[in-house]
Short mmCIF file of N, CA and C in Angstrom, two decimals:
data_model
loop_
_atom_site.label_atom_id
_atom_site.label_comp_id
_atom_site.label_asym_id
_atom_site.label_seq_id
_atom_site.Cartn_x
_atom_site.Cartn_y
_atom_site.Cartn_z
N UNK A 438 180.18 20.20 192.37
CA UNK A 438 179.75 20.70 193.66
C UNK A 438 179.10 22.07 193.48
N UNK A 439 177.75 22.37 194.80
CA UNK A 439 177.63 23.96 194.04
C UNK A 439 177.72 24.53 195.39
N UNK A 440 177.63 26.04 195.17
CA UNK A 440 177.25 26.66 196.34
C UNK A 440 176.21 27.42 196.28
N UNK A 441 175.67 27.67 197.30
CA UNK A 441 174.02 28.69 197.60
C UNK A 441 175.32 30.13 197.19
N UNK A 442 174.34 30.72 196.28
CA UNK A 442 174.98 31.93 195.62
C UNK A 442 173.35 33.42 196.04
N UNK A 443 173.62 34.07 196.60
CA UNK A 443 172.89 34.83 196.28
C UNK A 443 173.25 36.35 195.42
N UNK A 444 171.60 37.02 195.05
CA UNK A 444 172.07 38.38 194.08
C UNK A 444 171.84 39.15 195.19
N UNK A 445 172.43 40.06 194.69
CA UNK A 445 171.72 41.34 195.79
C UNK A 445 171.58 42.31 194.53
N UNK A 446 171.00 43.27 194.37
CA UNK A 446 171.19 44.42 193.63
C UNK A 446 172.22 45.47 194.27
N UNK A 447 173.54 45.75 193.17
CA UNK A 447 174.81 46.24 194.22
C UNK A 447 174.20 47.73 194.41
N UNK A 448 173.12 48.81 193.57
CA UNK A 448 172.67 49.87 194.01
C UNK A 448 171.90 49.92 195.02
N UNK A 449 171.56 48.78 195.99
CA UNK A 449 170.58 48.96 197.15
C UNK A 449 171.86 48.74 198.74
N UNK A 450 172.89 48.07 198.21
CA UNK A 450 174.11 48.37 199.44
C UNK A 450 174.49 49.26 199.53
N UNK A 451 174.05 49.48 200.78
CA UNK A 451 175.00 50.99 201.71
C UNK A 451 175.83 50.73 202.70
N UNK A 452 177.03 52.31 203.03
CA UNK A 452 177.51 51.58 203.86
C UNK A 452 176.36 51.30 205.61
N UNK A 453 175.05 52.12 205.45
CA UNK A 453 174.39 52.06 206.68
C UNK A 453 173.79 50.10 206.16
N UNK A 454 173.31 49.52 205.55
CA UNK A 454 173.20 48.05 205.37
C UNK A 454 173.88 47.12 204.99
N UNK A 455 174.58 47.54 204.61
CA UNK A 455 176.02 46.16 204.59
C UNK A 455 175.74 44.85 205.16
N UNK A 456 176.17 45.69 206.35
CA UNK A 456 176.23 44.30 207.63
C UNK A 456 174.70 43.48 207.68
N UNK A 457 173.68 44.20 207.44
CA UNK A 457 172.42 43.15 207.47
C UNK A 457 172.44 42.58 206.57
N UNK A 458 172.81 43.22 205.07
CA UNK A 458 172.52 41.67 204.17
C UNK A 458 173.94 40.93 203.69
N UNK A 459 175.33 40.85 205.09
CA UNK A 459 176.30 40.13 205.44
C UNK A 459 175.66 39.30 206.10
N UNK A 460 174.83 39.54 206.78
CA UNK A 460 174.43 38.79 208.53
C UNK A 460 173.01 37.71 207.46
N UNK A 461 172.16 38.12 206.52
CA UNK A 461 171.04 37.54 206.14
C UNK A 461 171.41 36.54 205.18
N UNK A 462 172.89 36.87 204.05
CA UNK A 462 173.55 35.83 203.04
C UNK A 462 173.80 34.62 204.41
N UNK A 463 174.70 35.10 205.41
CA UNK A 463 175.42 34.05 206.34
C UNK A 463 174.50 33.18 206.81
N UNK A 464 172.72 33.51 207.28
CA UNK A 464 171.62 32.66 207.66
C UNK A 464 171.48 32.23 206.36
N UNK A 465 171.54 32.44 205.17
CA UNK A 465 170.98 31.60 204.37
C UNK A 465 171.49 30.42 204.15
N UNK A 466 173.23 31.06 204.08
CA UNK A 466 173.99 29.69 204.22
C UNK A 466 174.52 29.34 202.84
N UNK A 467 174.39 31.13 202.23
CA UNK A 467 175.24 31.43 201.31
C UNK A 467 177.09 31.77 201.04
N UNK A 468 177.48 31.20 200.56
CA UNK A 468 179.29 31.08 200.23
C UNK A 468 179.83 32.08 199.00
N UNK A 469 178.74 32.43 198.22
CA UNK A 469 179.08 33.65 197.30
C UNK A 469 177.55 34.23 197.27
N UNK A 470 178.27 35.95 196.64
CA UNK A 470 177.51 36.64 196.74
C UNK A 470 177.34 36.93 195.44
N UNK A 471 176.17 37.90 194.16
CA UNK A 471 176.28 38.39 193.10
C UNK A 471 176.01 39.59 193.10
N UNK A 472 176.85 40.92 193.12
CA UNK A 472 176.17 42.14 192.80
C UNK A 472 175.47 42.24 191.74
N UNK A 473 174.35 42.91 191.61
CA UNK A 473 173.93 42.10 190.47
C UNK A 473 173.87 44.04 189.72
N UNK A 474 174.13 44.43 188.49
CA UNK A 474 174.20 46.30 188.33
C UNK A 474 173.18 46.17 187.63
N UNK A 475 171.95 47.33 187.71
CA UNK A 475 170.58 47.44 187.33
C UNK A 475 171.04 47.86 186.01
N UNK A 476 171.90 48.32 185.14
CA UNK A 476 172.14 48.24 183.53
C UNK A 476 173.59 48.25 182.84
N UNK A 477 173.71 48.56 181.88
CA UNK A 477 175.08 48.05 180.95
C UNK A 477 175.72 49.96 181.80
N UNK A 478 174.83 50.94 182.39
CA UNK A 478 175.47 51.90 182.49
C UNK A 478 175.94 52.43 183.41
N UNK A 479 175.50 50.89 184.40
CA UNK A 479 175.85 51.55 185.44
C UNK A 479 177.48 51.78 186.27
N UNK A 480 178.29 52.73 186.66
CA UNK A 480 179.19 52.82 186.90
C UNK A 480 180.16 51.30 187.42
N UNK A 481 181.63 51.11 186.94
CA UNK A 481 182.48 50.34 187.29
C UNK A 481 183.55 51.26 188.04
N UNK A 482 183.24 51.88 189.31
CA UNK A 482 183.73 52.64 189.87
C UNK A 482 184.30 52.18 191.50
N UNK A 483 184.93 53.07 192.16
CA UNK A 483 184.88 53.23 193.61
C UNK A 483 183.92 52.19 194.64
N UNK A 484 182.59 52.62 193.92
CA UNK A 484 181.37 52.58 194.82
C UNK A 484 181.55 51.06 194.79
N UNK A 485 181.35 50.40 193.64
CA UNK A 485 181.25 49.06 193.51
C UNK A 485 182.38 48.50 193.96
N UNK A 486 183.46 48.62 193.82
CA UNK A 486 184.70 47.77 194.35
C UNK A 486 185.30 47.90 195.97
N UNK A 487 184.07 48.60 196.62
CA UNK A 487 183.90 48.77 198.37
C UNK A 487 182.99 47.59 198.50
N UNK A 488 182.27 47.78 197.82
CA UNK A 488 181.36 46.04 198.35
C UNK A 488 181.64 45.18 197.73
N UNK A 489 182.48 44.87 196.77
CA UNK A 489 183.28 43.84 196.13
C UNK A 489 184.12 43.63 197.79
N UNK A 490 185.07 44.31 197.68
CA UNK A 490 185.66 44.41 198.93
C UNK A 490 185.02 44.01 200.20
N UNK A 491 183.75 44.39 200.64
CA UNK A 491 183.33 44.06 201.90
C UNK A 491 182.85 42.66 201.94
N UNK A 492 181.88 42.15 200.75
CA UNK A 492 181.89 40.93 200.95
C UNK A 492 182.95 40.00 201.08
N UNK A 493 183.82 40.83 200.57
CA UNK A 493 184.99 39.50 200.71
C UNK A 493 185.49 39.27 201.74
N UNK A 494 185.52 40.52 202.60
CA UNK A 494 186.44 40.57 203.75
C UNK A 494 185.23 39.93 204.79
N UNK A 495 183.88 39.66 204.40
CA UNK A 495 183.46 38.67 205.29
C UNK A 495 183.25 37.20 205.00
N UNK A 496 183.69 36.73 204.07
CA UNK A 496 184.09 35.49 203.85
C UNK A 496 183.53 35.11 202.58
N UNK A 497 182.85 36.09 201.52
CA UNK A 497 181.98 35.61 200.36
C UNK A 497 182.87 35.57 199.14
N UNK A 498 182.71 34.24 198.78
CA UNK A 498 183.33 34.59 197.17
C UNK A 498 182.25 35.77 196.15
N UNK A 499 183.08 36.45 195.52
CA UNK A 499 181.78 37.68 195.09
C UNK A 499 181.90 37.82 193.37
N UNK A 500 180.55 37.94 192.99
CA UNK A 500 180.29 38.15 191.20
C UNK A 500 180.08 39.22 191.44
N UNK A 501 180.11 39.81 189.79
CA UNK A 501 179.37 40.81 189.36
C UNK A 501 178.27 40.27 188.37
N UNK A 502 177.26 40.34 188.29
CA UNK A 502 176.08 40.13 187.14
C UNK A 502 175.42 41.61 186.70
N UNK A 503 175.88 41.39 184.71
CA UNK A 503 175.42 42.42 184.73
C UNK A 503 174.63 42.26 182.96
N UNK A 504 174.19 43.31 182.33
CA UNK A 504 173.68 42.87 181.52
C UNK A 504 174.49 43.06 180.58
N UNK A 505 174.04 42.77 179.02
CA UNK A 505 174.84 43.07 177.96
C UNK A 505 173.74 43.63 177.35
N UNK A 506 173.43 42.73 176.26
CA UNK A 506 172.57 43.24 174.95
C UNK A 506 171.29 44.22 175.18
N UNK A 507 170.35 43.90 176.55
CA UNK A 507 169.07 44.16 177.02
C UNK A 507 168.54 43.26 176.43
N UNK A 508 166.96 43.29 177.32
CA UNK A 508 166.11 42.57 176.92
C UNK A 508 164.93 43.25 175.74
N UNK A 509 165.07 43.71 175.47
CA UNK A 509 164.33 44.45 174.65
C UNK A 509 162.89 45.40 174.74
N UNK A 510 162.68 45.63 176.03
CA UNK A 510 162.14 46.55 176.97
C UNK A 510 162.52 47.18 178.36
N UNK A 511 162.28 48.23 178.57
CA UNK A 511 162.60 48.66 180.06
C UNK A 511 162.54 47.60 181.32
N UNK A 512 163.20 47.30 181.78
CA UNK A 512 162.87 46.91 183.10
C UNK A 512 162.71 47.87 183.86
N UNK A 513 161.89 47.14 184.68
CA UNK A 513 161.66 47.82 186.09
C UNK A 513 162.74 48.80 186.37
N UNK A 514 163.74 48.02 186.85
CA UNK A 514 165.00 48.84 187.21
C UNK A 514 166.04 49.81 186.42
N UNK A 515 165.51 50.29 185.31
CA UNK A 515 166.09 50.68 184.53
C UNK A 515 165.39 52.17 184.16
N UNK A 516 166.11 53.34 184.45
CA UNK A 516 165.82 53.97 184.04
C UNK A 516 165.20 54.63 182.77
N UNK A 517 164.63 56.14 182.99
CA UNK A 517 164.18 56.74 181.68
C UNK A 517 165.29 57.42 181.29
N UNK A 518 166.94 57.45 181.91
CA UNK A 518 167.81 57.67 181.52
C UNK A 518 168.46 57.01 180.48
N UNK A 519 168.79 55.67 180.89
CA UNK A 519 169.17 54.43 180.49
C UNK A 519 168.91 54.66 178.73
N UNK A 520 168.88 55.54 178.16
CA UNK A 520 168.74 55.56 176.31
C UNK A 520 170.05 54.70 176.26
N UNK A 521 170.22 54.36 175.53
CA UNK A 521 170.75 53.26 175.07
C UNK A 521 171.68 54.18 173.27
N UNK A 522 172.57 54.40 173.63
CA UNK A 522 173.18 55.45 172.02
C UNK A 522 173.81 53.93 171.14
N UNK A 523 173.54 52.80 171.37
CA UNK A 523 173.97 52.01 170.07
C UNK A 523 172.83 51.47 169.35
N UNK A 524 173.00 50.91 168.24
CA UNK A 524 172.12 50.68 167.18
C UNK A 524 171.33 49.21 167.67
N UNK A 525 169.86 49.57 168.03
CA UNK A 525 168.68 48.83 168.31
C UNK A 525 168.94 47.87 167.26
N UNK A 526 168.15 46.49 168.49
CA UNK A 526 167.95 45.27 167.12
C UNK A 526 166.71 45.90 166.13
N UNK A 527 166.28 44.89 165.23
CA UNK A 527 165.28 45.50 164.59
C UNK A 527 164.27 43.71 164.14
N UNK A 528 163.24 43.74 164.74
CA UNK A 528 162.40 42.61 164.73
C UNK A 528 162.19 42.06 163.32
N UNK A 529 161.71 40.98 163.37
CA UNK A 529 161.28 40.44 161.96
C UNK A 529 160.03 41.59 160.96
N UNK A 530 159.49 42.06 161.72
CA UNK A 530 158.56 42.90 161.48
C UNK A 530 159.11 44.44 161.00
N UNK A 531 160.37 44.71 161.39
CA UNK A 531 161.27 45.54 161.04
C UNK A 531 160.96 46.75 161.95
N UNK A 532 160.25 46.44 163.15
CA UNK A 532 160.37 47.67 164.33
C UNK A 532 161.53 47.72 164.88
N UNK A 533 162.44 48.44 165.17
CA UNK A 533 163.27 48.78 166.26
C UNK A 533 162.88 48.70 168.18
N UNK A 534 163.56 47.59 168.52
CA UNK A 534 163.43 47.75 169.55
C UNK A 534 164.27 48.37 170.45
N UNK A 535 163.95 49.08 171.85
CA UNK A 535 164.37 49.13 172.56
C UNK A 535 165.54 48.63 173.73
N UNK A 536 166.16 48.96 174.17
CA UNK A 536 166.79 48.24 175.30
C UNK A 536 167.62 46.74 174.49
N UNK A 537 167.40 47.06 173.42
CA UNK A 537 167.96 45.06 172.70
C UNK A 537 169.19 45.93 171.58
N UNK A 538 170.30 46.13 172.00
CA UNK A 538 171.20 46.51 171.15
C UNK A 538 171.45 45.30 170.23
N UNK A 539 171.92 45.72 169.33
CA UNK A 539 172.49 44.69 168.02
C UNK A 539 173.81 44.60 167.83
N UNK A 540 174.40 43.36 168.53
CA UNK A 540 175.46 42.86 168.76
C UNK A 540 176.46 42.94 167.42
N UNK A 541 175.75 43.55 166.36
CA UNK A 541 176.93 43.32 165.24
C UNK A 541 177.08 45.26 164.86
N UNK A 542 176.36 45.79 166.11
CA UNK A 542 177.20 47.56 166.20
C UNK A 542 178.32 47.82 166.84
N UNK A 543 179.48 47.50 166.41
CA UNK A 543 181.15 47.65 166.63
C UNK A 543 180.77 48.55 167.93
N UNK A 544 180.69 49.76 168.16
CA UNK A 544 180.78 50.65 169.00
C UNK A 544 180.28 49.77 170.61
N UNK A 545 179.51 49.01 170.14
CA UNK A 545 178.24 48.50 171.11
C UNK A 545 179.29 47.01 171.47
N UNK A 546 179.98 46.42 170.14
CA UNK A 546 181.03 45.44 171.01
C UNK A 546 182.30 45.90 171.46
N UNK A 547 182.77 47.06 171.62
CA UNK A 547 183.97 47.76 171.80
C UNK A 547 183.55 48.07 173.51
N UNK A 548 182.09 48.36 174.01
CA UNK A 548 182.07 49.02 174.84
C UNK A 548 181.50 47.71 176.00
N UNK A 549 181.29 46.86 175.84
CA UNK A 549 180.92 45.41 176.46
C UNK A 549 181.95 45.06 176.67
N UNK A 550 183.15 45.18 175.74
CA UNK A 550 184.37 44.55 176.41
C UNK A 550 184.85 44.93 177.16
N UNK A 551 185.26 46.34 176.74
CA UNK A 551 185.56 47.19 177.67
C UNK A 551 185.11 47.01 179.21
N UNK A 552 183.71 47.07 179.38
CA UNK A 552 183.23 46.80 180.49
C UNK A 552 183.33 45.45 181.29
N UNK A 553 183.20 44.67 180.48
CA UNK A 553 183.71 43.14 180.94
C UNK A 553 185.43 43.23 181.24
N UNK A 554 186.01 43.13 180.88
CA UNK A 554 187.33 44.21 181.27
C UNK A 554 188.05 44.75 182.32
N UNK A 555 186.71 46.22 182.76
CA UNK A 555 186.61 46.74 183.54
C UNK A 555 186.16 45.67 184.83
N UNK A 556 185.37 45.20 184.62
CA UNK A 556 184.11 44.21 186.00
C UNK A 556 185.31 43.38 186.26
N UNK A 557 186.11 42.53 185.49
CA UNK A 557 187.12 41.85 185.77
C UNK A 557 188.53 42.41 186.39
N UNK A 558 188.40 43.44 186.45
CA UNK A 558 189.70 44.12 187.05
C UNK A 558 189.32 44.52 188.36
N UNK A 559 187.88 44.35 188.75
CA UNK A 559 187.25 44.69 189.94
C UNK A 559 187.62 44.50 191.31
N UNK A 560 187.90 43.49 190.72
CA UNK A 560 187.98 42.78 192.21
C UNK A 560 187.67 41.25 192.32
N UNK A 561 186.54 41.08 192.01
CA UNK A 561 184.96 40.03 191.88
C UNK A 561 186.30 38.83 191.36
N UNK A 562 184.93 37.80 191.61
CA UNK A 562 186.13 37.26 191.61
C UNK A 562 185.55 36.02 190.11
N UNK A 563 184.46 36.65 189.95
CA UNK A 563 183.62 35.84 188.65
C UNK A 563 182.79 37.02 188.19
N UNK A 564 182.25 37.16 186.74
CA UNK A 564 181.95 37.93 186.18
C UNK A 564 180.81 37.34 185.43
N UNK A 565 179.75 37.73 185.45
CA UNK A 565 178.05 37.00 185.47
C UNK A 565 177.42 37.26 184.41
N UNK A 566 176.92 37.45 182.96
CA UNK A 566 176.82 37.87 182.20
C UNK A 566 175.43 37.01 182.29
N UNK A 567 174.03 38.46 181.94
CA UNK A 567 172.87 38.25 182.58
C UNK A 567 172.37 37.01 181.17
N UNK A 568 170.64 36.83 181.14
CA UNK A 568 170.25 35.78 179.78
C UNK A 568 170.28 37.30 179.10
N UNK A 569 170.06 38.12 178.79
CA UNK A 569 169.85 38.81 177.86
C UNK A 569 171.00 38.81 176.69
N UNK A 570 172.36 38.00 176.81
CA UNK A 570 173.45 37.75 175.88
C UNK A 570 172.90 36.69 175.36
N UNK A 571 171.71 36.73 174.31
CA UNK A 571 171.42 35.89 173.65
C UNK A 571 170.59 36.90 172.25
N UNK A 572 170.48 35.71 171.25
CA UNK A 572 169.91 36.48 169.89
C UNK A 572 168.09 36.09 170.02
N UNK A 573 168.22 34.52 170.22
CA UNK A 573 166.58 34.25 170.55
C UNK A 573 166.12 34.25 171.29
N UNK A 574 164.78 33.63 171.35
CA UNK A 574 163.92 33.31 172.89
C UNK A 574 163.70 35.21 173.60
N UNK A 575 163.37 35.83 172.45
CA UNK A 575 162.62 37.54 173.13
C UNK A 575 161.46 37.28 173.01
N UNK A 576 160.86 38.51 173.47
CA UNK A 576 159.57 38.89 173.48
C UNK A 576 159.01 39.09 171.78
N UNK A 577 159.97 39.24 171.46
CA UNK A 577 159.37 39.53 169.90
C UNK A 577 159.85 38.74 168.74
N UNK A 578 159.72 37.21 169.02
CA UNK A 578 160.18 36.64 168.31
C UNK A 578 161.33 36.22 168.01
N UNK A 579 162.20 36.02 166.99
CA UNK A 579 163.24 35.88 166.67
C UNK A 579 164.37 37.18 166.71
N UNK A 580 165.91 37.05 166.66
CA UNK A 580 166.52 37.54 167.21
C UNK A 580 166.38 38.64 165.82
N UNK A 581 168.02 39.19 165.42
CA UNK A 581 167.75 41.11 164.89
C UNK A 581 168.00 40.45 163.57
N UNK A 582 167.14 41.25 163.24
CA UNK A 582 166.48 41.01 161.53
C UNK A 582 167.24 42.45 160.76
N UNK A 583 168.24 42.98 161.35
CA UNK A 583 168.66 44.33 161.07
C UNK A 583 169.17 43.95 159.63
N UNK A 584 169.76 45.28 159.00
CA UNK A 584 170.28 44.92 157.63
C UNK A 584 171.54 44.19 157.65
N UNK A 585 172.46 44.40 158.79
CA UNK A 585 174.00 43.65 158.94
C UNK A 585 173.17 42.24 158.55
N UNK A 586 172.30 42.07 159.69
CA UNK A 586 172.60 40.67 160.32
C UNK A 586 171.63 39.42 159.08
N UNK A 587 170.45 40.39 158.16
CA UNK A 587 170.28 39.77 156.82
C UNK A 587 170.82 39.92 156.02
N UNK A 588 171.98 40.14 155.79
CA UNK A 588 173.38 39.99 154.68
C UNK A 588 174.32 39.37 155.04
N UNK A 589 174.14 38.71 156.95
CA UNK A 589 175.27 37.68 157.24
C UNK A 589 173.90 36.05 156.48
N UNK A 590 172.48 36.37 157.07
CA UNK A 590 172.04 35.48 156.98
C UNK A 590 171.88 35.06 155.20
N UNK A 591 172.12 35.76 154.44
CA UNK A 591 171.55 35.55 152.89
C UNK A 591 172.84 35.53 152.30
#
């Protein structure tokens, strides 16, 4: 069985709009909601577990969707803050990319859990983990060509 799920981006709810995009999920004829957090940095705080909270208290089952690895460029929504302090994948070509951490930098899986963790202690009542938790299918080819990950492959 499914249900009409919508995202919202949870940094565009206030408490002055709430109620309109309560009132616009309910015309859609949506049954859950997804906050969806514009990066891996953005706070698991207060702010978020009031609209965890509000959707619920109007009848929405509620996610969090958020990212992990990056996609390996800025999004839109992502700040020029957003540096990223764990160790970049590194392409077949051996550039370092951006925004695409390399899942085999301990620090970088210590702090995903953590946060997954955190998102799960939220409130929410499902925890959304964006496509970017993947190694292939980027913009630049194949997944991290880093030195870990050609000494798991050789």
């Amino acid at each position: 069985m499914h249900k009409i799920s919508v995202p919202i981006m949870a940094s565009t709810v206030t408490e002055q709009n709430r109620e309109r995009y309560a009132e616009l999920c309910r015309e859609a004829g949506a049954e859950r909601v997804f906050l969806a957090l514009s990066s891996i940095f953005e706070p698991v705080d207060e702010t978020l577990k009031w609209k965890i909270d509000f959707f619920k208290s109007c009848g929405y089952e509620v996610g969090v969707w958020t990212d992990t690895i990056g996609h390996g460029k800025a999004l839109d929504h992502v700040t020029a803050e957003d540096v990223l302090p764990f160790k970049q994948m590194i392409d077949i070509t051996g550039e370092e990319k951006n925004h695409a951490c390399c899942p085999m930098d301990e620090s970088f899986r210590a702090y995903v859990s953590k946060r997954v963790a955190l998102l799960g202690a939220s409130g929410a009542d499902i925890v959304m983990l964006d496509d970017d938790f993947r190694l292939n299918n980027r913009n630049y080819n194949m997944g991290c060509c880093c030195e870990g990950h050609l000494k798991r492959f050789y």
